[in-house]
GROMACS .gro file of C-alpha atoms in nm:
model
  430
    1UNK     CA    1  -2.199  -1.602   2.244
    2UNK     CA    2  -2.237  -1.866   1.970
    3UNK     CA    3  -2.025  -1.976   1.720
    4UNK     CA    4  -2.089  -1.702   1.466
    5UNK     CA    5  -2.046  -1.433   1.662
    6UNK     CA    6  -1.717  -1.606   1.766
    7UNK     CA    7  -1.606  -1.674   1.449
    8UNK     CA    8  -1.538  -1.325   1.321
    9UNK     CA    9  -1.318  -1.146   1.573
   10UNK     CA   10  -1.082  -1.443   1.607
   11UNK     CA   11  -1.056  -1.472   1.238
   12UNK     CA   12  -0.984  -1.116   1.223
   13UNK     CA   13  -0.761  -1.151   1.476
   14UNK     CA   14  -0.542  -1.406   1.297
   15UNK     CA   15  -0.583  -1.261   0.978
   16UNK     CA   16  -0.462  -0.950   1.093
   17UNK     CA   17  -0.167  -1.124   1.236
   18UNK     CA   18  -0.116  -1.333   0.953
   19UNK     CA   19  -0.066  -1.035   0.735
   20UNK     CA   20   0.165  -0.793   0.993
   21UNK     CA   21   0.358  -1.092   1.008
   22UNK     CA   22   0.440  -1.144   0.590
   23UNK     CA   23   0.496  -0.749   0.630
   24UNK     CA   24   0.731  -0.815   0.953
   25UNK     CA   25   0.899  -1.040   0.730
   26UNK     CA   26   1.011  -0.834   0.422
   27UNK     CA   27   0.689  -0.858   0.240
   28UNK     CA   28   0.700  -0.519   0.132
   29UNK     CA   29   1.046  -0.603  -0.034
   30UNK     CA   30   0.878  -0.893  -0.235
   31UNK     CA   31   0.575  -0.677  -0.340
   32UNK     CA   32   0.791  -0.352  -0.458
   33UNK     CA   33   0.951  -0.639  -0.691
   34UNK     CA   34   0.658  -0.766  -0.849
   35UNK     CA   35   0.448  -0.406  -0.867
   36UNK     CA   36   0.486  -0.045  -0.925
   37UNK     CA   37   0.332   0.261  -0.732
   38UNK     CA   38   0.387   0.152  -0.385
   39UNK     CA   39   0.361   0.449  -0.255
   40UNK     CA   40  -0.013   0.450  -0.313
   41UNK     CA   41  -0.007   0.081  -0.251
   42UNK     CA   42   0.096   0.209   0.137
   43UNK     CA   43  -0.126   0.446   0.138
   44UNK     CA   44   0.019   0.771  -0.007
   45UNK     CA   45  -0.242   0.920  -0.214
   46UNK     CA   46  -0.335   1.299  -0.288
   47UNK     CA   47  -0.546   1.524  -0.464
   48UNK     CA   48  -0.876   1.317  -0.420
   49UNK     CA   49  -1.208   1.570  -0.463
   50UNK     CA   50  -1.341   1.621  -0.136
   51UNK     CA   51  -1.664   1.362  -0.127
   52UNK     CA   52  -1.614   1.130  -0.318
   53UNK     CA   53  -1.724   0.779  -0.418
   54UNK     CA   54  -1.459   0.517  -0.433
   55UNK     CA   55  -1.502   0.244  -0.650
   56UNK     CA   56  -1.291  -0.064  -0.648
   57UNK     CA   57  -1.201  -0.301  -0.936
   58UNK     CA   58  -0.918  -0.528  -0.921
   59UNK     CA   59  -0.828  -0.602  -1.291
   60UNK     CA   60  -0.948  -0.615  -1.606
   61UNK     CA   61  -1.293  -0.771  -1.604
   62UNK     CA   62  -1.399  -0.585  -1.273
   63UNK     CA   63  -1.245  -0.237  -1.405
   64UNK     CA   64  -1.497  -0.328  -1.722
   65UNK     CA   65  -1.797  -0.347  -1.486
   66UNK     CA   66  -1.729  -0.050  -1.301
   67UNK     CA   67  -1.657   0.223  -1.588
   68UNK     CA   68  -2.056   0.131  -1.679
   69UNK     CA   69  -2.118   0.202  -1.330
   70UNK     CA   70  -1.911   0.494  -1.253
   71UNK     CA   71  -2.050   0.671  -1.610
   72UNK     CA   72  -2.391   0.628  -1.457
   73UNK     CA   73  -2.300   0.755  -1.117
   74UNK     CA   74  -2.134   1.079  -1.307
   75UNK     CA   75  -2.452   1.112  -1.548
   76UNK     CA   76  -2.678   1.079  -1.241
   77UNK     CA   77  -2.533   1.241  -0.979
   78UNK     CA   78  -2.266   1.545  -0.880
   79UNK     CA   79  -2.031   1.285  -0.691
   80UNK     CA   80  -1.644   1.249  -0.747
   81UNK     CA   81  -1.562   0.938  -0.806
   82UNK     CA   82  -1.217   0.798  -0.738
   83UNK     CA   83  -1.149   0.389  -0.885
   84UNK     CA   84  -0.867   0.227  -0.774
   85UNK     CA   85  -0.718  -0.147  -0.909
   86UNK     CA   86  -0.472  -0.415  -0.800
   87UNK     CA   87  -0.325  -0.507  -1.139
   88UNK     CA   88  -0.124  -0.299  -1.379
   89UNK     CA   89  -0.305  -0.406  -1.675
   90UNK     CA   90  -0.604  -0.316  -1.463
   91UNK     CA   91  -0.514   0.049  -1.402
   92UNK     CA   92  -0.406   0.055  -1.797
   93UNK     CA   93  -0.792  -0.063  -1.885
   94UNK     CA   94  -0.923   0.217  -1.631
   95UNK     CA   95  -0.698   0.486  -1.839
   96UNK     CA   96  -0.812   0.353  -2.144
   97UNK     CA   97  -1.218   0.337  -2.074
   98UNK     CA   98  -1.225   0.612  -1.764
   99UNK     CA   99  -0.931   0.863  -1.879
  100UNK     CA  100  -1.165   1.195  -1.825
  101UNK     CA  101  -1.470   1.032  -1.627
  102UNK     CA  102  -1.287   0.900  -1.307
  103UNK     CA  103  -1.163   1.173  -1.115
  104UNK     CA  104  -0.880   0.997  -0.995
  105UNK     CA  105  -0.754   0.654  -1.099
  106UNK     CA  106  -0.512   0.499  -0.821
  107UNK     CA  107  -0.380   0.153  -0.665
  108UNK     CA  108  -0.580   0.010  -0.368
  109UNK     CA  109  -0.387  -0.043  -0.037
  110UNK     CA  110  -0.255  -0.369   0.039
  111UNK     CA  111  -0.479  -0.496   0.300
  112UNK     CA  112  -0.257  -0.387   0.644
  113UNK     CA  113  -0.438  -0.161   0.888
  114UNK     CA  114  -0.165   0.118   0.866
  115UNK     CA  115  -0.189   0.109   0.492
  116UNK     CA  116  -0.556   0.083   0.468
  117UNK     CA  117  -0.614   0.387   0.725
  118UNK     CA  118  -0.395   0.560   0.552
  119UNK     CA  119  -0.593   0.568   0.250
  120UNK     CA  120  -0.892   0.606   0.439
  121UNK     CA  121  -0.779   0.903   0.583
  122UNK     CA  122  -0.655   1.086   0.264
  123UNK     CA  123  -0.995   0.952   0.022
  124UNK     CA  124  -1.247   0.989   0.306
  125UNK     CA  125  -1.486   0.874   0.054
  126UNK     CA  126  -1.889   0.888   0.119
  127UNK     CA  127  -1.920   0.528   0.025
  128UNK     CA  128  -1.751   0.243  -0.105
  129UNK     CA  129  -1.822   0.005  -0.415
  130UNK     CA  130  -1.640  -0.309  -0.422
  131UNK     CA  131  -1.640  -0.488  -0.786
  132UNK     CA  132  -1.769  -0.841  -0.817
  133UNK     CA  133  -1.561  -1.083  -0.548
  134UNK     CA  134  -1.341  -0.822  -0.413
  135UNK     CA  135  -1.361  -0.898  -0.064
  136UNK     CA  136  -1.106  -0.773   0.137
  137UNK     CA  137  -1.161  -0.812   0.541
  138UNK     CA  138  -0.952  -0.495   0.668
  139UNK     CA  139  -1.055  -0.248   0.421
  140UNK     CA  140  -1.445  -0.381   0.479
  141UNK     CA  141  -1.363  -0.377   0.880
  142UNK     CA  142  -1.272  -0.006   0.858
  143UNK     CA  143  -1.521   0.132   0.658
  144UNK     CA  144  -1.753   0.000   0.911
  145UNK     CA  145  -1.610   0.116   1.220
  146UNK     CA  146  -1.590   0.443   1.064
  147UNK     CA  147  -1.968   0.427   0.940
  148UNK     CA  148  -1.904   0.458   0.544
  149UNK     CA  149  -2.154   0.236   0.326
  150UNK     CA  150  -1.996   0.017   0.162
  151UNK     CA  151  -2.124  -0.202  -0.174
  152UNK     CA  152  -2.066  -0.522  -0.341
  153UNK     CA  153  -2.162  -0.457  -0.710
  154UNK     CA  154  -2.199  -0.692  -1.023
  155UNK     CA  155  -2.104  -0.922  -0.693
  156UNK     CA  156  -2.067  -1.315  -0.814
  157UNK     CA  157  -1.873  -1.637  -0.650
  158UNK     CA  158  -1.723  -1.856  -0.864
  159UNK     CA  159  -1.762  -2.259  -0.739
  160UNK     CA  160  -1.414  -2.240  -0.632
  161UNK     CA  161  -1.452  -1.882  -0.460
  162UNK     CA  162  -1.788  -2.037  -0.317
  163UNK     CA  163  -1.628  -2.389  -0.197
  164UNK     CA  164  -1.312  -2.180  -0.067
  165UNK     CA  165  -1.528  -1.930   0.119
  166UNK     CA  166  -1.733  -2.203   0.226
  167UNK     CA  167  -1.480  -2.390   0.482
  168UNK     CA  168  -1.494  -2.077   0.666
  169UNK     CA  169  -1.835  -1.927   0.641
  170UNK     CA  170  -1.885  -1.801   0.943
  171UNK     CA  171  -1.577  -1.569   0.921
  172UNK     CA  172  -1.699  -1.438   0.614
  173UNK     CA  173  -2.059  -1.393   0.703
  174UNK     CA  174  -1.862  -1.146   0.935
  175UNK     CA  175  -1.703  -1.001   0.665
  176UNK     CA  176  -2.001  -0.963   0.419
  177UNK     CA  177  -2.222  -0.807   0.715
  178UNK     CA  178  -1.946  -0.455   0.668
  179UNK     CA  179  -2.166  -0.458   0.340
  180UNK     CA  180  -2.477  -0.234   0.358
  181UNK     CA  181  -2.621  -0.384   0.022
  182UNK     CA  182  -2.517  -0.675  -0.190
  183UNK     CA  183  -2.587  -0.621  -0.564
  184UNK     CA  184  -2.532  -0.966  -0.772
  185UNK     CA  185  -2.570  -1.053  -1.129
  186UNK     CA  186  -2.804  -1.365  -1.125
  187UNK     CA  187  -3.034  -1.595  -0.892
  188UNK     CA  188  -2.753  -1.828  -0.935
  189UNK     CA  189  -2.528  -1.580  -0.772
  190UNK     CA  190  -2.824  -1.467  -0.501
  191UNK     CA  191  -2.800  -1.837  -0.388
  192UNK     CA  192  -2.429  -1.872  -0.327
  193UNK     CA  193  -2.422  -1.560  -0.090
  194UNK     CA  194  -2.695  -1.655   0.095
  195UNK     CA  195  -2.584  -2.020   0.186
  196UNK     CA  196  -2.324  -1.770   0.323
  197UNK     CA  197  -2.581  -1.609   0.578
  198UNK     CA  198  -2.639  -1.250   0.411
  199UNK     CA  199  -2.982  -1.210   0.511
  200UNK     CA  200  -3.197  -1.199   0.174
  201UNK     CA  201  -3.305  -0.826   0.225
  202UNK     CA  202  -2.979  -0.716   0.185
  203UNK     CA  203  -2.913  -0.881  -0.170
  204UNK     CA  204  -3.084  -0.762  -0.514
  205UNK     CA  205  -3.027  -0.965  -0.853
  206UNK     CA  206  -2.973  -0.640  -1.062
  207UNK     CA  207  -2.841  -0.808  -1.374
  208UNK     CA  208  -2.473  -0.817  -1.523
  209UNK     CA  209  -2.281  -0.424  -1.498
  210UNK     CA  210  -2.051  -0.579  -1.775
  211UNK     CA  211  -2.321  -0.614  -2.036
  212UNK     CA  212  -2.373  -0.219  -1.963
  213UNK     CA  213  -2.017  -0.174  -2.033
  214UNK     CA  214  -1.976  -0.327  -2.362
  215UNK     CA  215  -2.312  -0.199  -2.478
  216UNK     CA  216  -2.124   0.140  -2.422
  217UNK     CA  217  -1.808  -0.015  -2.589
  218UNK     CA  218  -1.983  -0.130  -2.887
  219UNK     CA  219  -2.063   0.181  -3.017
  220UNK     CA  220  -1.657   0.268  -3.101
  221UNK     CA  221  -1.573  -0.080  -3.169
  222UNK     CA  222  -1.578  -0.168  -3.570
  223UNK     CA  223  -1.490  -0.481  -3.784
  224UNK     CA  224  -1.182  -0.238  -4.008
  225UNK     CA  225  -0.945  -0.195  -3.726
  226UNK     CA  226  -0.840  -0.555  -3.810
  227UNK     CA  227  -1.000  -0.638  -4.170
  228UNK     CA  228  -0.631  -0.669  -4.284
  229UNK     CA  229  -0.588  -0.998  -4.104
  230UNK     CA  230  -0.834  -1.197  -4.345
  231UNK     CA  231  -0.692  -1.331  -4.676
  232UNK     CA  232  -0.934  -1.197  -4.970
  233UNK     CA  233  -1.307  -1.303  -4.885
  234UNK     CA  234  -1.223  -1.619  -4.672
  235UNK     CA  235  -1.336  -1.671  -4.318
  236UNK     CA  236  -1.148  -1.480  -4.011
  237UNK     CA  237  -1.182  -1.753  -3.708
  238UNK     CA  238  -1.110  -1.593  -3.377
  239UNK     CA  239  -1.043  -1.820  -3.034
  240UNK     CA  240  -1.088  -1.601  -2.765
  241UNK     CA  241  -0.932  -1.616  -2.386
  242UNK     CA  242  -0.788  -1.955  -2.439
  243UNK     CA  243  -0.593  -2.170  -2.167
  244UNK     CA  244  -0.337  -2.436  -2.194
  245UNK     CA  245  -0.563  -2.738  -2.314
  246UNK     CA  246  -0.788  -2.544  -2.564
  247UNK     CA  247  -0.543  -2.423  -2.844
  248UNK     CA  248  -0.478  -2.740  -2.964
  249UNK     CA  249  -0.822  -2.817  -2.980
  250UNK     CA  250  -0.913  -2.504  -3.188
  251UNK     CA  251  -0.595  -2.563  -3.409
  252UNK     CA  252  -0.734  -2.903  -3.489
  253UNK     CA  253  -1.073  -2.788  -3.589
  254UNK     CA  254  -0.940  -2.495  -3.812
  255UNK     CA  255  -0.762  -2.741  -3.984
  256UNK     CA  256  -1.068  -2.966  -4.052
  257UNK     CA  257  -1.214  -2.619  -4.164
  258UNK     CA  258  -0.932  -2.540  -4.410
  259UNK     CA  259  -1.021  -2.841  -4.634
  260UNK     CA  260  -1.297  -2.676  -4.778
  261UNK     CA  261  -1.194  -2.272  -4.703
  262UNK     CA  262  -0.809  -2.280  -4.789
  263UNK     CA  263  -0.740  -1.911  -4.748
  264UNK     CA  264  -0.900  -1.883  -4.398
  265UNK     CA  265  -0.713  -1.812  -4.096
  266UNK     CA  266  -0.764  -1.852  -3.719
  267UNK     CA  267  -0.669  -1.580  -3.474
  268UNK     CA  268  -0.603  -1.746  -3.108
  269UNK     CA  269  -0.613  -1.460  -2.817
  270UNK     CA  270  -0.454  -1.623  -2.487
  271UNK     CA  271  -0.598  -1.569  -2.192
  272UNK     CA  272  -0.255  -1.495  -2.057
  273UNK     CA  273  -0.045  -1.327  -2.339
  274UNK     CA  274   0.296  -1.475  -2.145
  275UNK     CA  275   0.136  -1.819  -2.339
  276UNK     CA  276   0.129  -1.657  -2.693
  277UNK     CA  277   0.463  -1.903  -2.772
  278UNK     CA  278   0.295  -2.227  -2.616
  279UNK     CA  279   0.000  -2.153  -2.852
  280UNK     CA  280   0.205  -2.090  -3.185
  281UNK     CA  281   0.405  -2.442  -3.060
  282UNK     CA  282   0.051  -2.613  -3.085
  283UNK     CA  283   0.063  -2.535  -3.432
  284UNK     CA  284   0.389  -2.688  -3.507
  285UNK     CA  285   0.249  -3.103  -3.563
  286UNK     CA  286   0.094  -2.925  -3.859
  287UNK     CA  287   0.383  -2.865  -4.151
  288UNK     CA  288   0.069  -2.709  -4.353
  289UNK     CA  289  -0.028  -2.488  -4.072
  290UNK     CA  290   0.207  -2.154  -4.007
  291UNK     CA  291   0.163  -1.985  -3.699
  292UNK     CA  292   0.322  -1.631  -3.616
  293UNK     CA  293   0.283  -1.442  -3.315
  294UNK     CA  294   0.085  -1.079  -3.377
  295UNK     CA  295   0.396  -0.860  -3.276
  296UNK     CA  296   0.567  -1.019  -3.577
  297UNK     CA  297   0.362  -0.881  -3.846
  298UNK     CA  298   0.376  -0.553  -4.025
  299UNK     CA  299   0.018  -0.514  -4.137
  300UNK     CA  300   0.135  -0.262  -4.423
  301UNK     CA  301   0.293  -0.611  -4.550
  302UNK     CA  302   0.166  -0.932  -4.715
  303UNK     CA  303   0.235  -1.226  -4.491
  304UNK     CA  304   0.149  -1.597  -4.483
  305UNK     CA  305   0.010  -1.667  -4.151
  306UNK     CA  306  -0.188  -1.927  -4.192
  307UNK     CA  307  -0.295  -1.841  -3.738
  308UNK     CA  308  -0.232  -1.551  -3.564
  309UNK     CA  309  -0.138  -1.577  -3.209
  310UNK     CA  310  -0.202  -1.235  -2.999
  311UNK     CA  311   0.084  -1.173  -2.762
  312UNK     CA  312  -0.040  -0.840  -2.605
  313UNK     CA  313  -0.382  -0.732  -2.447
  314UNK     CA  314  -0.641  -0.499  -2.490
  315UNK     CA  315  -0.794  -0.580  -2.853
  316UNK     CA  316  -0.999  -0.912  -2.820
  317UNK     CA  317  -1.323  -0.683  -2.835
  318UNK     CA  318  -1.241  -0.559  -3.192
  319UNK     CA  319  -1.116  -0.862  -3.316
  320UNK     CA  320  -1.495  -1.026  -3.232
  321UNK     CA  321  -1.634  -0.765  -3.440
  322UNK     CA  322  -1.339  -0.840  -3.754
  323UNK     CA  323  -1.443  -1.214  -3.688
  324UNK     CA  324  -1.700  -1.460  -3.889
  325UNK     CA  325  -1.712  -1.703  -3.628
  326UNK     CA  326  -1.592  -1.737  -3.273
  327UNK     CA  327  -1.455  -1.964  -2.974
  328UNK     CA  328  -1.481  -1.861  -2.651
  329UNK     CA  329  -1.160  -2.041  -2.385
  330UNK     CA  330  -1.177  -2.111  -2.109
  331UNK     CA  331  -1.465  -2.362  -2.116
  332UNK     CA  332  -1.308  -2.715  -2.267
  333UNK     CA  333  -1.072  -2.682  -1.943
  334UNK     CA  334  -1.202  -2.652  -1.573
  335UNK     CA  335  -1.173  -2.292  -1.570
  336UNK     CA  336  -1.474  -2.165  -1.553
  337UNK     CA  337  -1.519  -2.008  -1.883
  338UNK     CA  338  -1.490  -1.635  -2.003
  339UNK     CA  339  -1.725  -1.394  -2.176
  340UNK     CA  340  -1.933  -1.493  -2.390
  341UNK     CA  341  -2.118  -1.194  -2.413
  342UNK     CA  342  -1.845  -0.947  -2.609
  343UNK     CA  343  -1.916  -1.167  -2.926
  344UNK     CA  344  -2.262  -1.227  -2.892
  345UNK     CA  345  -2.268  -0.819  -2.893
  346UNK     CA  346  -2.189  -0.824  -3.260
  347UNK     CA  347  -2.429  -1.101  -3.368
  348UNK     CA  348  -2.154  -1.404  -3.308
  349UNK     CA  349  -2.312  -1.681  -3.114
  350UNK     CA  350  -2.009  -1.761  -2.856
  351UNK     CA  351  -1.928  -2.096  -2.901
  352UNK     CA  352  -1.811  -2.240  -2.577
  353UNK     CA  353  -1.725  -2.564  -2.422
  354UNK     CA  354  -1.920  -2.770  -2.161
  355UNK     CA  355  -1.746  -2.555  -1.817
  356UNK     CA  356  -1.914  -2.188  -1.817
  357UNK     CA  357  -2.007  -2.212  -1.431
  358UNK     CA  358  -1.883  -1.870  -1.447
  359UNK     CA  359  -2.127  -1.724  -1.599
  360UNK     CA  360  -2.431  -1.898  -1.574
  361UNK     CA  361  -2.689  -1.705  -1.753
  362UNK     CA  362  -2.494  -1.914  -2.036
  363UNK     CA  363  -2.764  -2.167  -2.072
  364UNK     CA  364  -3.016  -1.922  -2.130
  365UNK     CA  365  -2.778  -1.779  -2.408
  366UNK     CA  366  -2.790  -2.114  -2.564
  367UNK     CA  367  -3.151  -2.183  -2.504
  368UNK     CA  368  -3.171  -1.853  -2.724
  369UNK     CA  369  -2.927  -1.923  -2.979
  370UNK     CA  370  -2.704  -1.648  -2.866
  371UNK     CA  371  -2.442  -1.937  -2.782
  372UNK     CA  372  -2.362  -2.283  -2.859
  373UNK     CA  373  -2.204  -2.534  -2.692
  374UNK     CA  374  -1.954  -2.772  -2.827
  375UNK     CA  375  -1.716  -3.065  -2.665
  376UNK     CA  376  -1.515  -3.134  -2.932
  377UNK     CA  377  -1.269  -3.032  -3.224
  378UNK     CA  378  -1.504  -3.182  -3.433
  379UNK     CA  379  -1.779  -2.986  -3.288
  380UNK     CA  380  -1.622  -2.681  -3.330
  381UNK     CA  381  -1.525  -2.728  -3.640
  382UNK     CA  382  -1.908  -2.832  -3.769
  383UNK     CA  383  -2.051  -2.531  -3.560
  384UNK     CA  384  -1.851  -2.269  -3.727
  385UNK     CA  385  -1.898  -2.351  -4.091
  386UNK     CA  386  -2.278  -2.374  -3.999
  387UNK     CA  387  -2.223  -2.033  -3.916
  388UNK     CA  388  -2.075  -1.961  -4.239
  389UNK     CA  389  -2.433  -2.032  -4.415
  390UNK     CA  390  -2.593  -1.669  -4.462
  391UNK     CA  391  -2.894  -1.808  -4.337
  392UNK     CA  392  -2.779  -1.902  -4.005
  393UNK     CA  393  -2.560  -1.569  -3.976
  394UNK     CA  394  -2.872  -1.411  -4.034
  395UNK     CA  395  -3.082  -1.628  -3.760
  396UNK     CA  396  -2.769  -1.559  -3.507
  397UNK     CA  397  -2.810  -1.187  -3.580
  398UNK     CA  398  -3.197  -1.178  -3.475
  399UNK     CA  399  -3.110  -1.467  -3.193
  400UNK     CA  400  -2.828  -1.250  -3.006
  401UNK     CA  401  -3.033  -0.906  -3.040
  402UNK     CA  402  -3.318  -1.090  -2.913
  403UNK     CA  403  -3.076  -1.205  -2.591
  404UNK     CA  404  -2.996  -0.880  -2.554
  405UNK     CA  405  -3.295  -0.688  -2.572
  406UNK     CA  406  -3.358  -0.914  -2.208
  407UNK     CA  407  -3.086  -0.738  -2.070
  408UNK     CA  408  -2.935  -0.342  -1.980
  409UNK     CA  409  -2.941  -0.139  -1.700
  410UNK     CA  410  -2.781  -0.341  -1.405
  411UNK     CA  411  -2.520  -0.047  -1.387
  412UNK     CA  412  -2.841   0.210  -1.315
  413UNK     CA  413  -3.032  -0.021  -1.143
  414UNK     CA  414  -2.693  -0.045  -0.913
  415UNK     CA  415  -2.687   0.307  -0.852
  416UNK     CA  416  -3.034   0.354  -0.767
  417UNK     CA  417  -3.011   0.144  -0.468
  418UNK     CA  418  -2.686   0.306  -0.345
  419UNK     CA  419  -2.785   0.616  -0.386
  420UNK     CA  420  -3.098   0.533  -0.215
  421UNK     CA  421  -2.940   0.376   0.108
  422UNK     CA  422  -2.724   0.637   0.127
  423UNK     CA  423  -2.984   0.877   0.146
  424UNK     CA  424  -3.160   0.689   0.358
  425UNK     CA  425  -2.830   0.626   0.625
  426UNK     CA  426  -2.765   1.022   0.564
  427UNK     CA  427  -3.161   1.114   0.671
  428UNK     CA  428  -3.126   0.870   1.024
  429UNK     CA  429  -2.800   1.072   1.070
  430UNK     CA  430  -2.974   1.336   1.031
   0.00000   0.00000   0.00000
């Protein structure tokens, strides 16, 4: 036996006791602090439609992906389909987008056997879809043993995932052989999994779900729902998903702006809304600058923000389409950058810093002039009052509907390949 074939069963072996053990230890106590629902967390679920698909998603961005996915599987197909999350804020987004699609919208298991059998035995689901880098080696272990498909959709590795996985590839090239098909959003992405040894007929570059998703999206979304947060006819600005490094840098290139536009203002979206307070702080070297966090103004009332610091989630997406001009966070820091699509959707090239390794069909959105990339407050602030010029808003308009008319139908393209193995699995059982 050679050192692959080693490498998985001993590394499920200690995994598996590495994660009895944290339970052995009180780890249940700890969890049932910091989440809610634990009974389906252990297991306890009911009422699931006999046959169905489950789909998982573990927050926000995944649960995006898969409600394009799971509206095609419903559209396409007489499946149930169950999707379960990790977060809260995850299982609010799948209410919110899949509230009469899903048939049933749950936790996942924590990954012990007991839990995960559990589950198994009360979903018994036809196949599995995993969102993006969900990779979880009991869940995948099981559905093997017990012959279910399971999927990797929209599947990508950040560098860090990639380098982390990496150290340990041969454990994980167990682990990715429970898949029966890999799915993945670029060539970029193709690459990373297979310098992890999944054979190269078992991967297809389908394209991003996510830009399915907000295609769908875009058609409720609308500039009004927050029109009230611009000051007569001057520019909104709106800095979206930013971390701890960024703020200041956007604060500093409003204020260049507000020399010539004195009635603009800036709205800054967190990444993590727990931050709203640093961000108004960054404010506070500027006596001509007043920040005030969202949840402190009536919008039925006149107030004097000069920036507007969102402290909850869940309405970034309309506040692109309110916006004139946009920064997307995430990208002056080593994070990896966030989407840069949602404001390209309404014709605003997403500005972004120099780290987008993310999402690396990026460069082709700059190539097109769907995006721009700055590394500076200067730069910012000289890239968004070119986009003030009607001629350039009008270029950007034609430039990001060009980008997009390149893209679609990952989410369908998806489906058709599941649907396909699992014919083809269900005619050898046959």
């Amino acid at each position: 036996m050679n050192i692959k074939s080693k490498a998985y069963p001993a590394g499920m072996a200690l995994y598996r006791s590495c994660v009895r053990t944290f339970f052995a230890l009180g780890g249940l106590n700890i969890l049932k602090r910091k989440y809610k629902d634990i009974a389906e967390r252990t297991g306890e679920v009911a009422g699931i439609p006999e046959g169905s698909i489950w789909v998982h998603a573990v927050s926000v961005g995944e649960v995006q992906s898969a409600s394009s996915l799971i509206r095609r599987i419903k559209s396409k197909s007489a499946y149930p389909c169950v999707i379960s999350t990790v977060t809260p804020t995850g299982n609010d987004t799948a209410h919110r987008l899949l509230d009469g699609i899903a048939d049933r919208i749950i936790y996942s298991p924590f990954d012990l056997g007991q839990f995960v059998s559990r589950s198994l035995n009360s979903i018994n689901p036809v196949a599995y879809i995993t969102m993006e880098t969900e990779l979880w080696p009991e869940i995948l272990s099981q559905l093997k043993a017990r012959n279910i498909p399971a999927f990797l959709a929209n599947g990508r590795l950040s560098e860090k995932s990639f380098r982390n996985l990496k150290r340990t590839k041969y454990f994980w090239q167990g682990v990715l052989e429970c898949l029966a098909k890999l799915m993945v959003r670029f060539d970029e992405d193709k690459s990373k999994f297979l310098a992890l040894g999944v054979p190269e007929d078992k991967i297809t570059v389908t394209g991003d779900c996510k830009i399915d998703a907000l295609l769908d999206r875009r058609k409720t979304a609308g500039p009004d729902k927050w029109s009230w947060l611009r000051k007569k006819d001057a520019p909104l600005f709106v800095a979206g998903s930013t971390h701890q490094g960024e703020d200041d840098i956007v604060i500093a290139a409003f204020r260049i702006l507000r020399r010539k536009y004195p009635d603009a203002r800036l709205a800054i979206v967190p990444r993590h809304p727990e931050r709203a307070l640093m961000a108004v702080a960054s404010a506070l070297p500027y006596p001509e600058l007043h920040a005030e966090l969202l949840s402190h103004i009536d919008p039925d009332k006149r107030f004097e923000a000069d920036i507007i610091v969102v402290d909850r989630i869940g309405v970034l997406f309309d506040l692109y389409a309110a916006a004139d001009a946009v920064f997307v966070g995430g990208s002056l820091v080593e994070k990896g950058g966030q989407n840069p699509f949602e404001p390209a959707l309404f014709g605003l090239p997403a500005v972004h810093g120099p780290c987008m390794t993310d999402f690396p069909d990026t460069s082709r959105m700059d190539a097109m002039g769907a995006a721009v990339c700055v590394n500076s407050d200067s730069d910012l602030a000289h890239t968004w009052e070119e986009m003030l010029e009607p001629s350039a808003r009008n270029k950007a308009l034609y430039d990001c509907e060009a980008y997009f008319a390149t893209l679609g139908g990952a989410a369908e393209k998806t489906w058709d390949i599941i649907e396909a193995c699992m014919l083809d699995r269900k005619g050898g059982e046959g």
